[in-house]
Amino acid sequence: MADNHFELFGLPVGYQVDERELARRHRELMSACHPDRFAQGSAQERRLAVQKSAALNEALKVLRDPIARARYLLELAGVSTEEETDTVMDPAFLVQQMEWREALEAGHEDPAQMASLTQEWAALMAAKEQELAGQLAAGAAGHAQARRLVRELQFLRRFGDELDEARLEI
Amino acid sequence: MAYGTKVLDHYENPRNVGSFDKNDPSIGTGMVGAPACGDVMKLQIRVNDEGVIEEARFKTYGCGSAIASSSLLTEWVKGKTLEEAGRIKNTDIAEELALPPVKIHCSVLAEDAIKAAIADYRKKSGDSADAA
């Protein structure tokens, strides 16, 4: 078995992933362990094929999502993002997140307000993702900042979902 | 997911929602966030000269369990000293609301929020004592 999700697909360990190549290799490897191929095989062969396809799907889920991929890279390096237990965040960041949510609550029916919030959100999301790529490229020296960015991006992703929901309700 | 009756009660009728002026010296503000689900919680306490919490307010953007945890906490801390309030554990909140294991982090958030509010109040009152 491969040591990590990247190796499973024969990809180099790193934040930059060619998503089309990832999807292509996933398809290829999945077809190699398709249950039909093992219809005549032993119970053990069938079980291994099922395990392999589950591992491939799990690995794909992690690698194609930039936040999950970054979290996984940190995990491989022994850095935990402690998203369930560590609630201490940069106060200025939290104030901004609170203000955005208040603005959305008050202005979700106002198209101009929605447009400006969406724009602000998209710009910050892009900036933080870019910063995350830079910190992860720096190796161990960038781990503390990368950990902070993964944690902050979770709030931004959640806010993005809330913007989508608000748009659907208009 | 099915919420317990106590969670639903606090979610549908949240107690003490709102804000105090964070610059008021008798107010302590705790601001925390749970990256796991992107919840943001602000908890504020008004403390009298005897170090007793007279009132608490909260504002939480998050799931029902996070809202219920902070609502319950504002009820619990009222009338408590800072020391007593600082001893409230997330497990007490989780138990009272019968939170399922996947929602335990919501009660952690509430515990950390009251701790942060107490620390903020102490820092402010310490600073003003130094200045005086």
CSV table of C-alpha atoms in Angstrom, one decimal:
chain,number,residue,atom,x,y,z
A,1,MET,CA,0.0,0.0,0.0
A,2,ALA,CA,1.1,3.6,-0.6
A,3,ASP,CA,2.4,5.7,2.3
A,4,ASN,CA,0.2,8.6,1.5
A,5,HIS,CA,-2.6,9.9,-0.8
A,6,PHE,CA,-0.1,11.5,-3.2
A,7,GLU,CA,1.8,8.3,-3.6
A,8,LEU,CA,-1.3,6.4,-4.2
A,9,PHE,CA,-1.7,8.3,-7.5
A,10,GLY,CA,2.0,8.5,-8.2
A,11,LEU,CA,2.0,12.3,-7.7
A,12,PRO,CA,4.7,14.3,-6.0
A,13,VAL,CA,3.9,15.4,-2.4
A,14,GLY,CA,3.1,19.1,-2.5
A,15,TYR,CA,0.4,21.7,-2.6
A,16,GLN,CA,0.4,22.1,-6.4
A,17,VAL,CA,-1.7,19.4,-7.9
A,18,ASP,CA,-2.7,19.1,-11.5
A,19,GLU,CA,-6.4,18.4,-11.0
A,20,ARG,CA,-7.0,17.0,-14.5
A,21,GLU,CA,-4.1,14.6,-14.1
A,22,LEU,CA,-5.4,13.6,-10.7
A,23,ALA,CA,-8.9,12.9,-12.1
A,24,ARG,CA,-7.4,10.9,-15.0
A,25,ARG,CA,-5.2,8.7,-12.7
A,26,HIS,CA,-8.1,8.2,-10.3
A,27,ARG,CA,-10.3,6.9,-13.2
A,28,GLU,CA,-7.6,4.6,-14.4
A,29,LEU,CA,-6.8,3.1,-11.0
A,30,MET,CA,-10.5,2.8,-10.2
A,31,SER,CA,-11.1,0.7,-13.3
A,32,ALA,CA,-8.2,-1.6,-12.3
A,33,CYS,CA,-10.0,-2.5,-9.1
A,34,HIS,CA,-13.5,-2.5,-10.4
A,35,PRO,CA,-15.6,-5.4,-8.8
A,36,ASP,CA,-16.4,-6.8,-12.2
A,37,ARG,CA,-12.7,-7.7,-12.7
A,38,PHE,CA,-12.8,-9.8,-9.6
A,39,ALA,CA,-16.1,-11.6,-10.1
A,40,GLN,CA,-14.2,-14.9,-10.6
A,41,GLY,CA,-11.6,-14.0,-8.0
A,42,SER,CA,-11.2,-15.2,-4.4
A,43,ALA,CA,-13.0,-13.6,-1.5
A,44,GLN,CA,-9.7,-12.1,-0.5
A,45,GLU,CA,-9.1,-10.5,-3.9
A,46,ARG,CA,-12.6,-9.1,-3.9
A,47,ARG,CA,-12.1,-7.6,-0.5
A,48,LEU,CA,-8.8,-6.1,-1.4
A,49,ALA,CA,-10.3,-4.5,-4.5
A,50,VAL,CA,-13.1,-3.0,-2.4
A,51,GLN,CA,-10.5,-1.6,0.1
A,52,LYS,CA,-8.4,-0.2,-2.7
A,53,SER,CA,-11.3,1.7,-4.3
A,54,ALA,CA,-12.4,3.1,-1.0
A,55,ALA,CA,-8.8,4.3,-0.4
A,56,LEU,CA,-8.7,5.9,-3.9
A,57,ASN,CA,-12.0,7.7,-3.3
A,58,GLU,CA,-10.9,9.0,0.1
A,59,ALA,CA,-7.6,10.2,-1.3
A,60,LEU,CA,-9.3,11.9,-4.2
A,61,LYS,CA,-11.6,13.7,-1.9
A,62,VAL,CA,-8.7,15.1,0.1
A,63,LEU,CA,-6.4,16.0,-2.8
A,64,ARG,CA,-8.9,17.8,-5.0
A,65,ASP,CA,-10.0,20.2,-2.2
A,66,PRO,CA,-7.3,22.9,-1.7
A,67,ILE,CA,-8.1,23.3,2.1
A,68,ALA,CA,-8.2,19.6,2.8
A,69,ARG,CA,-5.0,19.1,0.7
A,70,ALA,CA,-3.2,21.7,2.8
A,71,ARG,CA,-4.5,20.3,6.0
A,72,TYR,CA,-3.3,16.8,4.9
A,73,LEU,CA,0.2,18.1,3.9
A,74,LEU,CA,0.5,19.7,7.4
A,75,GLU,CA,-0.7,16.4,9.0
A,76,LEU,CA,2.0,14.5,7.0
A,77,ALA,CA,4.5,17.0,8.5
A,78,GLY,CA,3.2,16.3,12.0
A,79,VAL,CA,1.3,19.7,12.3
A,80,SER,CA,-2.3,19.4,13.5
A,81,THR,CA,-4.7,22.2,12.6
A,82,GLU,CA,-6.8,21.4,15.8
A,83,GLU,CA,-9.9,22.7,14.2
A,84,GLU,CA,-12.2,21.2,16.8
A,85,THR,CA,-10.3,22.1,19.9
A,86,ASP,CA,-8.3,25.3,19.4
A,87,THR,CA,-10.7,28.3,19.4
A,88,VAL,CA,-8.1,31.0,19.6
A,89,MET,CA,-8.0,33.0,16.4
A,90,ASP,CA,-6.6,36.4,15.5
A,91,PRO,CA,-9.1,38.9,17.1
A,92,ALA,CA,-9.1,41.2,14.1
A,93,PHE,CA,-9.9,38.3,11.8
A,94,LEU,CA,-12.8,37.2,14.0
A,95,VAL,CA,-14.2,40.8,14.2
A,96,GLN,CA,-14.2,40.9,10.5
A,97,GLN,CA,-16.0,37.5,10.2
A,98,MET,CA,-18.6,38.7,12.7
A,99,GLU,CA,-19.1,42.0,10.8
A,100,TRP,CA,-19.5,40.1,7.5
A,101,ARG,CA,-22.1,37.8,9.0
A,102,GLU,CA,-23.9,40.8,10.5
A,103,ALA,CA,-23.8,42.6,7.1
A,104,LEU,CA,-25.2,39.5,5.4
A,105,GLU,CA,-28.0,39.1,8.0
A,106,ALA,CA,-29.0,42.8,7.5
A,107,GLY,CA,-28.5,43.0,3.8
A,108,HIS,CA,-29.2,39.6,2.2
A,109,GLU,CA,-32.2,41.1,0.3
A,110,ASP,CA,-30.2,44.0,-1.0
A,111,PRO,CA,-28.5,43.1,-4.3
A,112,ALA,CA,-25.9,45.9,-4.0
A,113,GLN,CA,-24.9,44.8,-0.5
A,114,MET,CA,-24.7,41.2,-1.6
A,115,ALA,CA,-22.5,42.1,-4.6
A,116,SER,CA,-20.1,44.1,-2.4
A,117,LEU,CA,-19.9,41.4,0.3
A,118,THR,CA,-19.3,38.7,-2.4
A,119,GLN,CA,-16.6,40.7,-3.9
A,120,GLU,CA,-14.9,41.3,-0.6
A,121,TRP,CA,-15.2,37.7,0.3
A,122,ALA,CA,-13.8,36.4,-3.0
A,123,ALA,CA,-10.8,38.8,-2.9
A,124,LEU,CA,-9.9,37.6,0.6
A,125,MET,CA,-10.4,34.0,-0.2
A,126,ALA,CA,-8.1,34.3,-3.3
A,127,ALA,CA,-5.5,36.2,-1.3
A,128,LYS,CA,-5.4,33.7,1.5
A,129,GLU,CA,-5.2,30.7,-0.9
A,130,GLN,CA,-2.3,32.3,-2.6
A,131,GLU,CA,-0.6,33.0,0.7
A,132,LEU,CA,-1.2,29.4,1.7
A,133,ALA,CA,0.5,28.1,-1.4
A,134,GLY,CA,3.5,30.3,-0.7
A,135,GLN,CA,3.8,29.2,2.9
A,136,LEU,CA,3.5,25.5,2.0
A,137,ALA,CA,6.2,26.0,-0.7
A,138,ALA,CA,8.5,27.3,2.1
A,139,GLY,CA,8.5,23.9,3.9
A,140,ALA,CA,8.8,23.7,7.6
A,141,ALA,CA,9.4,27.5,7.9
A,142,GLY,CA,5.9,28.1,6.6
A,143,HIS,CA,4.0,25.6,8.7
A,144,ALA,CA,2.8,27.9,11.5
A,145,GLN,CA,1.4,30.4,9.0
A,146,ALA,CA,0.0,27.6,6.8
A,147,ARG,CA,-1.8,26.2,9.9
A,148,ARG,CA,-3.3,29.7,10.6
A,149,LEU,CA,-4.4,30.0,6.9
A,150,VAL,CA,-6.1,26.6,6.8
A,151,ARG,CA,-8.0,27.6,10.0
A,152,GLU,CA,-9.0,31.0,8.6
A,153,LEU,CA,-10.0,29.5,5.2
A,154,GLN,CA,-12.5,27.3,7.0
A,155,PHE,CA,-14.4,30.4,8.1
A,156,LEU,CA,-14.2,31.9,4.6
A,157,ARG,CA,-15.5,28.7,3.0
A,158,ARG,CA,-18.4,28.7,5.5
A,159,PHE,CA,-19.2,32.3,4.7
A,160,GLY,CA,-19.1,31.5,1.0
A,161,ASP,CA,-21.7,28.8,1.6
A,162,GLU,CA,-23.9,31.3,3.4
A,163,LEU,CA,-23.6,33.8,0.5
A,164,ASP,CA,-24.8,31.0,-1.8
A,165,GLU,CA,-27.7,30.2,0.4
A,166,ALA,CA,-28.7,33.8,0.7
A,167,ARG,CA,-28.6,34.2,-3.1
A,168,LEU,CA,-30.9,31.2,-3.5
A,169,GLU,CA,-33.4,32.8,-1.1
A,170,ILE,CA,-33.6,36.0,-3.1
B,1,MET,CA,-29.6,15.7,12.7
B,2,ALA,CA,-32.1,15.6,15.5
B,3,TYR,CA,-31.5,18.2,18.2
B,4,GLY,CA,-32.5,17.6,21.8
B,5,THR,CA,-35.4,19.5,23.3
B,6,LYS,CA,-33.2,21.8,25.4
B,7,VAL,CA,-31.1,22.7,22.4
B,8,LEU,CA,-34.2,23.5,20.4
B,9,ASP,CA,-35.6,25.6,23.2
B,10,HIS,CA,-32.5,27.7,23.4
B,11,TYR,CA,-32.2,27.8,19.6
B,12,GLU,CA,-35.8,29.0,19.1
B,13,ASN,CA,-35.9,31.3,22.1
B,14,PRO,CA,-32.3,32.3,22.6
B,15,ARG,CA,-31.7,34.2,25.9
B,16,ASN,CA,-29.6,37.4,26.2
B,17,VAL,CA,-28.9,38.0,22.5
B,18,GLY,CA,-27.2,41.3,21.8
B,19,SER,CA,-24.2,43.4,22.6
B,20,PHE,CA,-22.7,45.7,25.2
B,21,ASP,CA,-20.3,48.5,24.5
B,22,LYS,CA,-16.9,46.8,24.4
B,23,ASN,CA,-15.1,50.0,25.5
B,24,ASP,CA,-17.1,50.2,28.8
B,25,PRO,CA,-14.7,49.3,31.6
B,26,SER,CA,-17.2,47.1,33.3
B,27,ILE,CA,-17.6,45.0,30.2
B,28,GLY,CA,-15.5,41.9,29.3
B,29,THR,CA,-15.7,40.7,25.7
B,30,GLY,CA,-14.7,37.2,24.5
B,31,MET,CA,-14.5,36.5,20.9
B,32,VAL,CA,-13.7,33.0,19.7
B,33,GLY,CA,-14.2,30.9,16.6
B,34,ALA,CA,-14.4,27.2,15.7
B,35,PRO,CA,-12.6,26.4,12.5
B,36,ALA,CA,-14.2,23.0,12.4
B,37,CYS,CA,-17.5,24.5,11.3
B,38,GLY,CA,-16.7,28.2,10.8
B,39,ASP,CA,-18.8,29.3,13.8
B,40,VAL,CA,-18.1,32.7,15.4
B,41,MET,CA,-19.1,33.5,18.9
B,42,LYS,CA,-19.0,36.8,20.9
B,43,LEU,CA,-19.8,36.7,24.6
B,44,GLN,CA,-19.9,39.7,26.8
B,45,ILE,CA,-20.2,40.1,30.6
B,46,ARG,CA,-21.1,43.1,32.7
B,47,VAL,CA,-19.2,42.9,36.0
B,48,ASN,CA,-19.9,44.9,39.1
B,49,ASP,CA,-17.4,46.2,41.7
B,50,GLU,CA,-17.7,43.0,43.7
B,51,GLY,CA,-16.5,41.0,40.8
B,52,VAL,CA,-20.0,39.5,40.2
B,53,ILE,CA,-21.4,39.1,36.7
B,54,GLU,CA,-24.6,41.1,36.6
B,55,GLU,CA,-25.6,40.4,32.9
B,56,ALA,CA,-24.3,38.6,29.9
B,57,ARG,CA,-25.0,39.0,26.2
B,58,PHE,CA,-24.0,36.9,23.2
B,59,LYS,CA,-24.0,36.9,19.5
B,60,THR,CA,-23.3,33.6,17.7
B,61,TYR,CA,-23.2,32.8,14.1
B,62,GLY,CA,-23.3,29.0,13.9
B,63,CYS,CA,-25.3,25.9,14.2
B,64,GLY,CA,-28.1,25.3,16.7
B,65,SER,CA,-25.8,23.6,19.2
B,66,ALA,CA,-23.4,26.6,19.2
B,67,ILE,CA,-26.3,29.1,19.7
B,68,ALA,CA,-27.8,26.9,22.5
B,69,SER,CA,-24.4,26.5,24.2
B,70,SER,CA,-23.9,30.3,24.3
B,71,SER,CA,-27.5,31.0,25.3
B,72,LEU,CA,-27.3,28.6,28.2
B,73,LEU,CA,-24.0,30.0,29.3
B,74,THR,CA,-25.3,33.5,29.5
B,75,GLU,CA,-28.0,32.2,31.9
B,76,TRP,CA,-25.5,30.3,34.0
B,77,VAL,CA,-23.0,33.0,34.5
B,78,LYS,CA,-25.5,35.6,35.7
B,79,GLY,CA,-25.0,36.2,39.4
B,80,LYS,CA,-21.7,34.2,39.5
B,81,THR,CA,-18.4,35.6,40.5
B,82,LEU,CA,-15.6,35.7,37.9
B,83,GLU,CA,-14.0,32.7,39.7
B,84,GLU,CA,-17.2,30.7,39.6
B,85,ALA,CA,-17.9,31.5,36.0
B,86,GLY,CA,-14.3,30.6,35.1
B,87,ARG,CA,-14.9,27.1,36.5
B,88,ILE,CA,-17.7,26.2,34.1
B,89,LYS,CA,-16.6,23.3,31.9
B,90,ASN,CA,-17.7,22.5,28.4
B,91,THR,CA,-18.7,19.0,29.7
B,92,ASP,CA,-21.3,20.7,32.0
B,93,ILE,CA,-22.8,22.5,29.0
B,94,ALA,CA,-22.7,19.4,26.7
B,95,GLU,CA,-24.3,17.3,29.5
B,96,GLU,CA,-27.1,19.9,30.2
B,97,LEU,CA,-27.9,20.2,26.5
B,98,ALA,CA,-27.3,16.5,25.8
B,99,LEU,CA,-25.1,17.3,22.8
B,100,PRO,CA,-24.0,14.4,20.6
B,101,PRO,CA,-20.3,13.8,20.3
B,102,VAL,CA,-20.0,15.6,16.9
B,103,LYS,CA,-21.3,18.8,18.6
B,104,ILE,CA,-19.0,18.7,21.6
B,105,HIS,CA,-16.8,21.4,20.0
B,106,CYS,CA,-19.7,23.8,20.2
B,107,SER,CA,-19.6,23.6,24.0
B,108,VAL,CA,-15.8,23.9,23.9
B,109,LEU,CA,-16.4,27.2,22.0
B,110,ALA,CA,-18.7,28.5,24.7
B,111,GLU,CA,-16.3,27.6,27.5
B,112,ASP,CA,-13.5,29.3,25.7
B,113,ALA,CA,-15.7,32.3,25.1
B,114,ILE,CA,-16.5,32.9,28.8
B,115,LYS,CA,-12.8,32.4,29.7
B,116,ALA,CA,-11.8,35.0,27.0
B,117,ALA,CA,-14.4,37.4,28.3
B,118,ILE,CA,-13.2,37.1,31.9
B,119,ALA,CA,-9.6,37.5,30.8
B,120,ASP,CA,-10.6,40.6,28.8
B,121,TYR,CA,-12.4,42.1,31.8
B,122,ARG,CA,-9.4,41.4,34.1
B,123,LYS,CA,-7.0,42.9,31.6
B,124,LYS,CA,-9.1,46.0,31.3
B,125,SER,CA,-9.6,46.5,35.0
B,126,GLY,CA,-5.9,45.8,35.7
B,127,ASP,CA,-4.9,48.3,33.0
B,128,SER,CA,-7.2,51.0,34.4
B,129,ALA,CA,-5.9,50.4,38.0
B,130,ASP,CA,-2.4,50.9,36.7
B,131,ALA,CA,-3.4,54.1,35.0
B,132,ALA,CA,-5.2,55.5,38.1
